[in-house]
Amino acid sequence: MSLKNDLILRTLRGEETERTPVWMMRQAGRYLPEYMVLREKYGFFERCQTPELACEITLQPVDIVGVDAAILFSDILVVPQAMGLEVQLIESKGPFLPDPIKQLNDLQRITIPDVNDRLHYVFDAISLIKKELNDRVPLIGFAGAPWTLLCYMVQGKGSKTFDEAKAFCYTQPETAHKLLQMITDTTIAYLKGQVRAGADLVQIFDSWGGLLSPADFETFSLQYIRQIVAALKDEVPTIIFAKGAWFALEEMAATGAHGLGIDWCIKPGLARKFAGPDVTLQGNFDPAKLMAPIPVIRQEVQTMLNAFGPKRHIANLGHGILPNIPVDHAKAFVEAVKEFGTHPLTH
Ligand SMILES: Cc1c2[nH]c(c1CCC(=O)O)Cc1[nH]c(c(CCC(=O)O)c1C)Cc1[nH]c(c(CCC(=O)O)c1C)Cc1[nH]c(c(C)c1CCC(=O)O)C2
């Protein structure tokens, strides 16, 4: 296998590259009219579970927006689903789990599943995507971090504070740790399966990591992420994106992950200071700023690239792209990185 565009992989390994690579979190989704056509016809999990649909949606941003990587079309919530919890996606409301985990005996309702049985459709999708990509760009596999999955499995729906999930951890820590370990074991098998099927790198999404204090982030999130990174990092490059958890950049870098995602609430220079020189930083454009006029987007991209510098940086948003972003603004973001992020090699 030799990829025609391996900028992201080289950047993650710390090699110098001729250009800063770029992709966007949640790049396959509702801002694309081509996605909306498939969304009209098929349910969300039907799109995830049908390899041909997942493949088509995964390729859309590569073909339309010109990003330097594809990310598997799926969702972090397929893991709780495979463990035995019912997960619904309610139009315009988001995820809903009608029977969440509330106490110890609820753990009897879930298992550490055989991923080849319960999640084979993801591996089938990856095989198909790799074939259709034909080595144009790398394919990113992903999973939710155990803490973020616990948030949904306990709270049962999205929340700004995930107060019920936190109360569960603080009042029933032993049960919380049992659940986090079950999720971790499932996730390691799941990500290894994604790599076996062809994923070139993997990202762990800890969208709610920043809701925890530094000490609780270590206790309820990072110690499980550390296990996942340790199990994967010798197979493929691994990126940790823990939104809002800038306070743990030093500890996250020490896991041996190749990349760390950061959001727009921290200056790139400070993130670099915390993370140290030996890890690639990914981010950190405010996704809402893609609403700004295109000349402003171009200017801000230039500012972002200057702040990170040409080495060990993957340009990305600081969180997922919003559904109301005009496609030409997303394209302008990607094109601006390609234009202003080109740098001569020093050797
Ligand atoms: C927290 C979280 C979820 N899912 C995910 C996260 C972590 C990243 C983040 O914080 O944004 C991750 C995710 N979800 C999806 C992807 C696909 C790949 C990509 O393009 O990045 C990825 C990587 C597709 C999706 N996952 C979802 C959609 C929208 C479904 C639709 O309406 O068509 C897509 C394209 C649904 C989903 N799934 C989830 C929520 C909160 C929602 C509803 C909010 C929303 O609609 O954006 C859970």
JSON list of N, CA and C in Angstrom, two decimals, residues 191-251:
[
{"chain": "A", "resi": 191, "resn": "LEU", "atom": "N", "xyz": [-11.47, -0.78, 17.79]},
{"chain": "A", "resi": 191, "resn": "LEU", "atom": "CA", "xyz": [-10.48, -0.01, 17.01]},
{"chain": "A", "resi": 191, "resn": "LEU", "atom": "C", "xyz": [-9.47, -0.94, 16.35]},
{"chain": "A", "resi": 192, "resn": "LYS", "atom": "N", "xyz": [-9.10, -2.02, 17.03]},
{"chain": "A", "resi": 192, "resn": "LYS", "atom": "CA", "xyz": [-8.19, -2.98, 16.39]},
{"chain": "A", "resi": 192, "resn": "LYS", "atom": "C", "xyz": [-8.85, -3.60, 15.15]},
{"chain": "A", "resi": 193, "resn": "GLY", "atom": "N", "xyz": [-10.15, -3.84, 15.25]},
{"chain": "A", "resi": 193, "resn": "GLY", "atom": "CA", "xyz": [-10.90, -4.35, 14.10]},
{"chain": "A", "resi": 193, "resn": "GLY", "atom": "C", "xyz": [-10.91, -3.34, 12.96]},
{"chain": "A", "resi": 194, "resn": "GLN", "atom": "N", "xyz": [-11.06, -2.05, 13.30]},
{"chain": "A", "resi": 194, "resn": "GLN", "atom": "CA", "xyz": [-11.04, -1.01, 12.27]},
{"chain": "A", "resi": 194, "resn": "GLN", "atom": "C", "xyz": [-9.68, -0.97, 11.57]},
{"chain": "A", "resi": 195, "resn": "VAL", "atom": "N", "xyz": [-8.62, -1.13, 12.36]},
{"chain": "A", "resi": 195, "resn": "VAL", "atom": "CA", "xyz": [-7.27, -1.11, 11.77]},
{"chain": "A", "resi": 195, "resn": "VAL", "atom": "C", "xyz": [-7.08, -2.34, 10.89]},
{"chain": "A", "resi": 196, "resn": "ARG", "atom": "N", "xyz": [-7.54, -3.49, 11.37]},
{"chain": "A", "resi": 196, "resn": "ARG", "atom": "CA", "xyz": [-7.42, -4.71, 10.56]},
{"chain": "A", "resi": 196, "resn": "ARG", "atom": "C", "xyz": [-8.17, -4.55, 9.23]},
{"chain": "A", "resi": 197, "resn": "ALA", "atom": "N", "xyz": [-9.29, -3.85, 9.29]},
{"chain": "A", "resi": 197, "resn": "ALA", "atom": "CA", "xyz": [-10.08, -3.67, 8.06]},
{"chain": "A", "resi": 197, "resn": "ALA", "atom": "C", "xyz": [-9.47, -2.61, 7.14]},
{"chain": "A", "resi": 198, "resn": "GLY", "atom": "N", "xyz": [-8.54, -1.79, 7.65]},
{"chain": "A", "resi": 198, "resn": "GLY", "atom": "CA", "xyz": [-7.86, -0.86, 6.75]},
{"chain": "A", "resi": 198, "resn": "GLY", "atom": "C", "xyz": [-7.74, 0.58, 7.23]},
{"chain": "A", "resi": 199, "resn": "ALA", "atom": "N", "xyz": [-8.24, 0.92, 8.42]},
{"chain": "A", "resi": 199, "resn": "ALA", "atom": "CA", "xyz": [-8.09, 2.31, 8.90]},
{"chain": "A", "resi": 199, "resn": "ALA", "atom": "C", "xyz": [-6.60, 2.64, 9.04]},
{"chain": "A", "resi": 200, "resn": "ASP", "atom": "N", "xyz": [-6.19, 3.80, 8.55]},
{"chain": "A", "resi": 200, "resn": "ASP", "atom": "CA", "xyz": [-4.77, 4.18, 8.54]},
{"chain": "A", "resi": 200, "resn": "ASP", "atom": "C", "xyz": [-4.34, 4.88, 9.82]},
{"chain": "A", "resi": 201, "resn": "LEU", "atom": "N", "xyz": [-5.29, 5.47, 10.53]},
{"chain": "A", "resi": 201, "resn": "LEU", "atom": "CA", "xyz": [-5.03, 6.11, 11.81]},
{"chain": "A", "resi": 201, "resn": "LEU", "atom": "C", "xyz": [-6.36, 6.14, 12.55]},
{"chain": "A", "resi": 202, "resn": "VAL", "atom": "N", "xyz": [-6.33, 6.40, 13.86]},
{"chain": "A", "resi": 202, "resn": "VAL", "atom": "CA", "xyz": [-7.59, 6.46, 14.60]},
{"chain": "A", "resi": 202, "resn": "VAL", "atom": "C", "xyz": [-7.63, 7.69, 15.50]},
{"chain": "A", "resi": 203, "resn": "GLN", "atom": "N", "xyz": [-8.84, 8.22, 15.67]},
{"chain": "A", "resi": 203, "resn": "GLN", "atom": "CA", "xyz": [-9.04, 9.34, 16.59]},
{"chain": "A", "resi": 203, "resn": "GLN", "atom": "C", "xyz": [-10.02, 8.94, 17.68]},
{"chain": "A", "resi": 204, "resn": "ILE", "atom": "N", "xyz": [-9.70, 9.33, 18.90]},
{"chain": "A", "resi": 204, "resn": "ILE", "atom": "CA", "xyz": [-10.58, 9.09, 20.05]},
{"chain": "A", "resi": 204, "resn": "ILE", "atom": "C", "xyz": [-11.27, 10.41, 20.38]},
{"chain": "A", "resi": 205, "resn": "PHE", "atom": "N", "xyz": [-12.60, 10.43, 20.30]},
{"chain": "A", "resi": 205, "resn": "PHE", "atom": "CA", "xyz": [-13.36, 11.66, 20.55]},
{"chain": "A", "resi": 205, "resn": "PHE", "atom": "C", "xyz": [-13.81, 11.71, 22.00]},
{"chain": "A", "resi": 206, "resn": "ASP", "atom": "N", "xyz": [-13.22, 12.61, 22.79]},
{"chain": "A", "resi": 206, "resn": "ASP", "atom": "CA", "xyz": [-13.71, 12.81, 24.16]},
{"chain": "A", "resi": 206, "resn": "ASP", "atom": "C", "xyz": [-14.37, 14.19, 24.21]},
{"chain": "A", "resi": 207, "resn": "SER", "atom": "N", "xyz": [-15.53, 14.29, 23.61]},
{"chain": "A", "resi": 207, "resn": "SER", "atom": "CA", "xyz": [-16.21, 15.58, 23.44]},
{"chain": "A", "resi": 207, "resn": "SER", "atom": "C", "xyz": [-16.55, 16.24, 24.77]},
{"chain": "A", "resi": 208, "resn": "TRP", "atom": "N", "xyz": [-16.70, 15.43, 25.83]},
{"chain": "A", "resi": 208, "resn": "TRP", "atom": "CA", "xyz": [-17.13, 15.99, 27.12]},
{"chain": "A", "resi": 208, "resn": "TRP", "atom": "C", "xyz": [-16.03, 15.91, 28.18]},
{"chain": "A", "resi": 209, "resn": "GLY", "atom": "N", "xyz": [-14.79, 15.66, 27.75]},
{"chain": "A", "resi": 209, "resn": "GLY", "atom": "CA", "xyz": [-13.66, 15.62, 28.68]},
{"chain": "A", "resi": 209, "resn": "GLY", "atom": "C", "xyz": [-13.50, 16.92, 29.46]},
{"chain": "A", "resi": 210, "resn": "GLY", "atom": "N", "xyz": [-13.79, 18.04, 28.81]},
{"chain": "A", "resi": 210, "resn": "GLY", "atom": "CA", "xyz": [-13.61, 19.35, 29.43]},
{"chain": "A", "resi": 210, "resn": "GLY", "atom": "C", "xyz": [-14.65, 19.68, 30.48]},
{"chain": "A", "resi": 211, "resn": "LEU", "atom": "N", "xyz": [-15.62, 18.79, 30.70]},
{"chain": "A", "resi": 211, "resn": "LEU", "atom": "CA", "xyz": [-16.60, 19.03, 31.77]},
{"chain": "A", "resi": 211, "resn": "LEU", "atom": "C", "xyz": [-16.04, 18.61, 33.13]},
{"chain": "A", "resi": 212, "resn": "LEU", "atom": "N", "xyz": [-14.92, 17.87, 33.11]},
{"chain": "A", "resi": 212, "resn": "LEU", "atom": "CA", "xyz": [-14.36, 17.34, 34.35]},
{"chain": "A", "resi": 212, "resn": "LEU", "atom": "C", "xyz": [-13.24, 18.24, 34.88]},
{"chain": "A", "resi": 213, "resn": "SER", "atom": "N", "xyz": [-13.04, 18.19, 36.18]},
{"chain": "A", "resi": 213, "resn": "SER", "atom": "CA", "xyz": [-11.88, 18.88, 36.77]},
{"chain": "A", "resi": 213, "resn": "SER", "atom": "C", "xyz": [-10.63, 18.10, 36.35]},
{"chain": "A", "resi": 214, "resn": "PRO", "atom": "N", "xyz": [-9.45, 18.72, 36.44]},
{"chain": "A", "resi": 214, "resn": "PRO", "atom": "CA", "xyz": [-8.24, 17.98, 36.07]},
{"chain": "A", "resi": 214, "resn": "PRO", "atom": "C", "xyz": [-8.11, 16.64, 36.81]},
{"chain": "A", "resi": 215, "resn": "ALA", "atom": "N", "xyz": [-8.41, 16.61, 38.09]},
{"chain": "A", "resi": 215, "resn": "ALA", "atom": "CA", "xyz": [-8.26, 15.35, 38.84]},
{"chain": "A", "resi": 215, "resn": "ALA", "atom": "C", "xyz": [-9.30, 14.32, 38.37]},
{"chain": "A", "resi": 216, "resn": "ASP", "atom": "N", "xyz": [-10.53, 14.78, 38.16]},
{"chain": "A", "resi": 216, "resn": "ASP", "atom": "CA", "xyz": [-11.57, 13.84, 37.71]},
{"chain": "A", "resi": 216, "resn": "ASP", "atom": "C", "xyz": [-11.36, 13.40, 36.27]},
{"chain": "A", "resi": 217, "resn": "PHE", "atom": "N", "xyz": [-10.75, 14.27, 35.47]},
{"chain": "A", "resi": 217, "resn": "PHE", "atom": "CA", "xyz": [-10.43, 13.87, 34.09]},
{"chain": "A", "resi": 217, "resn": "PHE", "atom": "C", "xyz": [-9.45, 12.70, 34.12]},
{"chain": "A", "resi": 218, "resn": "GLU", "atom": "N", "xyz": [-8.47, 12.76, 34.98]},
{"chain": "A", "resi": 218, "resn": "GLU", "atom": "CA", "xyz": [-7.53, 11.64, 35.12]},
{"chain": "A", "resi": 218, "resn": "GLU", "atom": "C", "xyz": [-8.28, 10.37, 35.56]},
{"chain": "A", "resi": 219, "resn": "THR", "atom": "N", "xyz": [-9.13, 10.53, 36.59]},
{"chain": "A", "resi": 219, "resn": "THR", "atom": "CA", "xyz": [-9.80, 9.37, 37.19]},
{"chain": "A", "resi": 219, "resn": "THR", "atom": "C", "xyz": [-10.82, 8.72, 36.25]},
{"chain": "A", "resi": 220, "resn": "PHE", "atom": "N", "xyz": [-11.67, 9.55, 35.62]},
{"chain": "A", "resi": 220, "resn": "PHE", "atom": "CA", "xyz": [-12.80, 8.99, 34.87]},
{"chain": "A", "resi": 220, "resn": "PHE", "atom": "C", "xyz": [-12.58, 8.97, 33.35]},
{"chain": "A", "resi": 221, "resn": "SER", "atom": "N", "xyz": [-11.54, 9.64, 32.89]},
{"chain": "A", "resi": 221, "resn": "SER", "atom": "CA", "xyz": [-11.34, 9.64, 31.44]},
{"chain": "A", "resi": 221, "resn": "SER", "atom": "C", "xyz": [-9.95, 9.16, 31.03]},
{"chain": "A", "resi": 222, "resn": "LEU", "atom": "N", "xyz": [-8.92, 9.91, 31.46]},
{"chain": "A", "resi": 222, "resn": "LEU", "atom": "CA", "xyz": [-7.60, 9.67, 30.87]},
{"chain": "A", "resi": 222, "resn": "LEU", "atom": "C", "xyz": [-7.05, 8.28, 31.15]},
{"chain": "A", "resi": 223, "resn": "GLN", "atom": "N", "xyz": [-7.32, 7.73, 32.33]},
{"chain": "A", "resi": 223, "resn": "GLN", "atom": "CA", "xyz": [-6.74, 6.40, 32.59]},
{"chain": "A", "resi": 223, "resn": "GLN", "atom": "C", "xyz": [-7.30, 5.35, 31.63]},
{"chain": "A", "resi": 224, "resn": "TYR", "atom": "N", "xyz": [-8.48, 5.59, 31.10]},
{"chain": "A", "resi": 224, "resn": "TYR", "atom": "CA", "xyz": [-9.05, 4.65, 30.12]},
{"chain": "A", "resi": 224, "resn": "TYR", "atom": "C", "xyz": [-8.55, 4.96, 28.71]},
{"chain": "A", "resi": 225, "resn": "ILE", "atom": "N", "xyz": [-8.45, 6.24, 28.38]},
{"chain": "A", "resi": 225, "resn": "ILE", "atom": "CA", "xyz": [-7.87, 6.63, 27.08]},
{"chain": "A", "resi": 225, "resn": "ILE", "atom": "C", "xyz": [-6.45, 6.08, 26.97]},
{"chain": "A", "resi": 226, "resn": "ARG", "atom": "N", "xyz": [-5.70, 6.16, 28.08]},
{"chain": "A", "resi": 226, "resn": "ARG", "atom": "CA", "xyz": [-4.32, 5.68, 28.10]},
{"chain": "A", "resi": 226, "resn": "ARG", "atom": "C", "xyz": [-4.26, 4.20, 27.70]},
{"chain": "A", "resi": 227, "resn": "GLN", "atom": "N", "xyz": [-5.20, 3.41, 28.19]},
{"chain": "A", "resi": 227, "resn": "GLN", "atom": "CA", "xyz": [-5.22, 1.98, 27.83]},
{"chain": "A", "resi": 227, "resn": "GLN", "atom": "C", "xyz": [-5.46, 1.80, 26.33]},
{"chain": "A", "resi": 228, "resn": "ILE", "atom": "N", "xyz": [-6.35, 2.63, 25.80]},
{"chain": "A", "resi": 228, "resn": "ILE", "atom": "CA", "xyz": [-6.69, 2.51, 24.36]},
{"chain": "A", "resi": 228, "resn": "ILE", "atom": "C", "xyz": [-5.49, 2.90, 23.51]},
{"chain": "A", "resi": 229, "resn": "VAL", "atom": "N", "xyz": [-4.85, 4.01, 23.87]},
{"chain": "A", "resi": 229, "resn": "VAL", "atom": "CA", "xyz": [-3.67, 4.46, 23.11]},
{"chain": "A", "resi": 229, "resn": "VAL", "atom": "C", "xyz": [-2.57, 3.40, 23.20]},
{"chain": "A", "resi": 230, "resn": "ALA", "atom": "N", "xyz": [-2.35, 2.86, 24.40]},
{"chain": "A", "resi": 230, "resn": "ALA", "atom": "CA", "xyz": [-1.29, 1.85, 24.56]},
{"chain": "A", "resi": 230, "resn": "ALA", "atom": "C", "xyz": [-1.55, 0.64, 23.67]},
{"chain": "A", "resi": 231, "resn": "ALA", "atom": "N", "xyz": [-2.81, 0.28, 23.50]},
{"chain": "A", "resi": 231, "resn": "ALA", "atom": "CA", "xyz": [-3.15, -0.90, 22.71]},
{"chain": "A", "resi": 231, "resn": "ALA", "atom": "C", "xyz": [-3.03, -0.65, 21.21]},
{"chain": "A", "resi": 232, "resn": "LEU", "atom": "N", "xyz": [-3.12, 0.60, 20.80]},
{"chain": "A", "resi": 232, "resn": "LEU", "atom": "CA", "xyz": [-3.18, 0.92, 19.37]},
{"chain": "A", "resi": 232, "resn": "LEU", "atom": "C", "xyz": [-1.93, 1.57, 18.80]},
{"chain": "A", "resi": 233, "resn": "LYS", "atom": "N", "xyz": [-1.17, 2.27, 19.64]},
{"chain": "A", "resi": 233, "resn": "LYS", "atom": "CA", "xyz": [-0.19, 3.21, 19.09]},
{"chain": "A", "resi": 233, "resn": "LYS", "atom": "C", "xyz": [0.95, 2.55, 18.32]},
{"chain": "A", "resi": 234, "resn": "ASP", "atom": "N", "xyz": [1.19, 1.26, 18.56]},
{"chain": "A", "resi": 234, "resn": "ASP", "atom": "CA", "xyz": [2.24, 0.61, 17.77]},
{"chain": "A", "resi": 234, "resn": "ASP", "atom": "C", "xyz": [1.69, 0.08, 16.45]},
{"chain": "A", "resi": 235, "resn": "GLU", "atom": "N", "xyz": [0.37, 0.14, 16.28]},
{"chain": "A", "resi": 235, "resn": "GLU", "atom": "CA", "xyz": [-0.22, -0.31, 15.02]},
{"chain": "A", "resi": 235, "resn": "GLU", "atom": "C", "xyz": [-0.45, 0.85, 14.06]},
{"chain": "A", "resi": 236, "resn": "VAL", "atom": "N", "xyz": [-1.05, 1.92, 14.54]},
{"chain": "A", "resi": 236, "resn": "VAL", "atom": "CA", "xyz": [-1.33, 3.09, 13.70]},
{"chain": "A", "resi": 236, "resn": "VAL", "atom": "C", "xyz": [-1.20, 4.36, 14.55]},
{"chain": "A", "resi": 237, "resn": "PRO", "atom": "N", "xyz": [-0.98, 5.51, 13.90]},
{"chain": "A", "resi": 237, "resn": "PRO", "atom": "CA", "xyz": [-1.00, 6.77, 14.66]},
{"chain": "A", "resi": 237, "resn": "PRO", "atom": "C", "xyz": [-2.37, 7.00, 15.31]},
{"chain": "A", "resi": 238, "resn": "THR", "atom": "N", "xyz": [-2.33, 7.58, 16.50]},
{"chain": "A", "resi": 238, "resn": "THR", "atom": "CA", "xyz": [-3.53, 7.78, 17.31]},
{"chain": "A", "resi": 238, "resn": "THR", "atom": "C", "xyz": [-3.65, 9.26, 17.68]},
{"chain": "A", "resi": 239, "resn": "ILE", "atom": "N", "xyz": [-4.85, 9.81, 17.53]},
{"chain": "A", "resi": 239, "resn": "ILE", "atom": "CA", "xyz": [-5.10, 11.21, 17.92]},
{"chain": "A", "resi": 239, "resn": "ILE", "atom": "C", "xyz": [-6.12, 11.21, 19.06]},
{"chain": "A", "resi": 240, "resn": "ILE", "atom": "N", "xyz": [-5.84, 11.97, 20.12]},
{"chain": "A", "resi": 240, "resn": "ILE", "atom": "CA", "xyz": [-6.82, 12.17, 21.18]},
{"chain": "A", "resi": 240, "resn": "ILE", "atom": "C", "xyz": [-7.42, 13.56, 21.01]},
{"chain": "A", "resi": 241, "resn": "PHE", "atom": "N", "xyz": [-8.74, 13.63, 20.89]},
{"chain": "A", "resi": 241, "resn": "PHE", "atom": "CA", "xyz": [-9.41, 14.94, 20.88]},
{"chain": "A", "resi": 241, "resn": "PHE", "atom": "C", "xyz": [-10.29, 15.00, 22.12]},
{"chain": "A", "resi": 242, "resn": "ALA", "atom": "N", "xyz": [-9.83, 15.71, 23.15]},
{"chain": "A", "resi": 242, "resn": "ALA", "atom": "CA", "xyz": [-10.61, 15.85, 24.38]},
{"chain": "A", "resi": 242, "resn": "ALA", "atom": "C", "xyz": [-11.01, 17.31, 24.46]},
{"chain": "A", "resi": 243, "resn": "LYS", "atom": "N", "xyz": [-12.22, 17.59, 24.01]},
{"chain": "A", "resi": 243, "resn": "LYS", "atom": "CA", "xyz": [-12.63, 19.00, 23.89]},
{"chain": "A", "resi": 243, "resn": "LYS", "atom": "C", "xyz": [-12.65, 19.68, 25.27]},
{"chain": "A", "resi": 244, "resn": "GLY", "atom": "N", "xyz": [-12.02, 20.86, 25.32]},
{"chain": "A", "resi": 244, "resn": "GLY", "atom": "CA", "xyz": [-12.02, 21.64, 26.56]},
{"chain": "A", "resi": 244, "resn": "GLY", "atom": "C", "xyz": [-11.01, 21.17, 27.59]},
{"chain": "A", "resi": 245, "resn": "ALA", "atom": "N", "xyz": [-10.32, 20.06, 27.33]},
{"chain": "A", "resi": 245, "resn": "ALA", "atom": "CA", "xyz": [-9.42, 19.51, 28.35]},
{"chain": "A", "resi": 245, "resn": "ALA", "atom": "C", "xyz": [-7.98, 19.97, 28.12]},
{"chain": "A", "resi": 246, "resn": "TRP", "atom": "N", "xyz": [-7.83, 21.27, 27.83]},
{"chain": "A", "resi": 246, "resn": "TRP", "atom": "CA", "xyz": [-6.49, 21.83, 27.59]},
{"chain": "A", "resi": 246, "resn": "TRP", "atom": "C", "xyz": [-5.59, 21.65, 28.80]},
{"chain": "A", "resi": 247, "resn": "PHE", "atom": "N", "xyz": [-6.21, 21.57, 29.99]},
{"chain": "A", "resi": 247, "resn": "PHE", "atom": "CA", "xyz": [-5.43, 21.44, 31.23]},
{"chain": "A", "resi": 247, "resn": "PHE", "atom": "C", "xyz": [-4.69, 20.11, 31.31]},
{"chain": "A", "resi": 248, "resn": "ALA", "atom": "N", "xyz": [-5.06, 19.16, 30.45]},
{"chain": "A", "resi": 248, "resn": "ALA", "atom": "CA", "xyz": [-4.44, 17.83, 30.52]},
{"chain": "A", "resi": 248, "resn": "ALA", "atom": "C", "xyz": [-3.55, 17.56, 29.31]},
{"chain": "A", "resi": 249, "resn": "LEU", "atom": "N", "xyz": [-3.18, 18.61, 28.55]},
{"chain": "A", "resi": 249, "resn": "LEU", "atom": "CA", "xyz": [-2.38, 18.38, 27.34]},
{"chain": "A", "resi": 249, "resn": "LEU", "atom": "C", "xyz": [-1.06, 17.68, 27.67]},
{"chain": "A", "resi": 250, "resn": "GLU", "atom": "N", "xyz": [-0.44, 18.07, 28.77]},
{"chain": "A", "resi": 250, "resn": "GLU", "atom": "CA", "xyz": [0.84, 17.45, 29.13]},
{"chain": "A", "resi": 250, "resn": "GLU", "atom": "C", "xyz": [0.66, 15.95, 29.38]},
{"chain": "A", "resi": 251, "resn": "GLU", "atom": "N", "xyz": [-0.37, 15.62, 30.15]},
{"chain": "A", "resi": 251, "resn": "GLU", "atom": "CA", "xyz": [-0.63, 14.21, 30.48]},
{"chain": "A", "resi": 251, "resn": "GLU", "atom": "C", "xyz": [-1.07, 13.43, 29.24]}
]
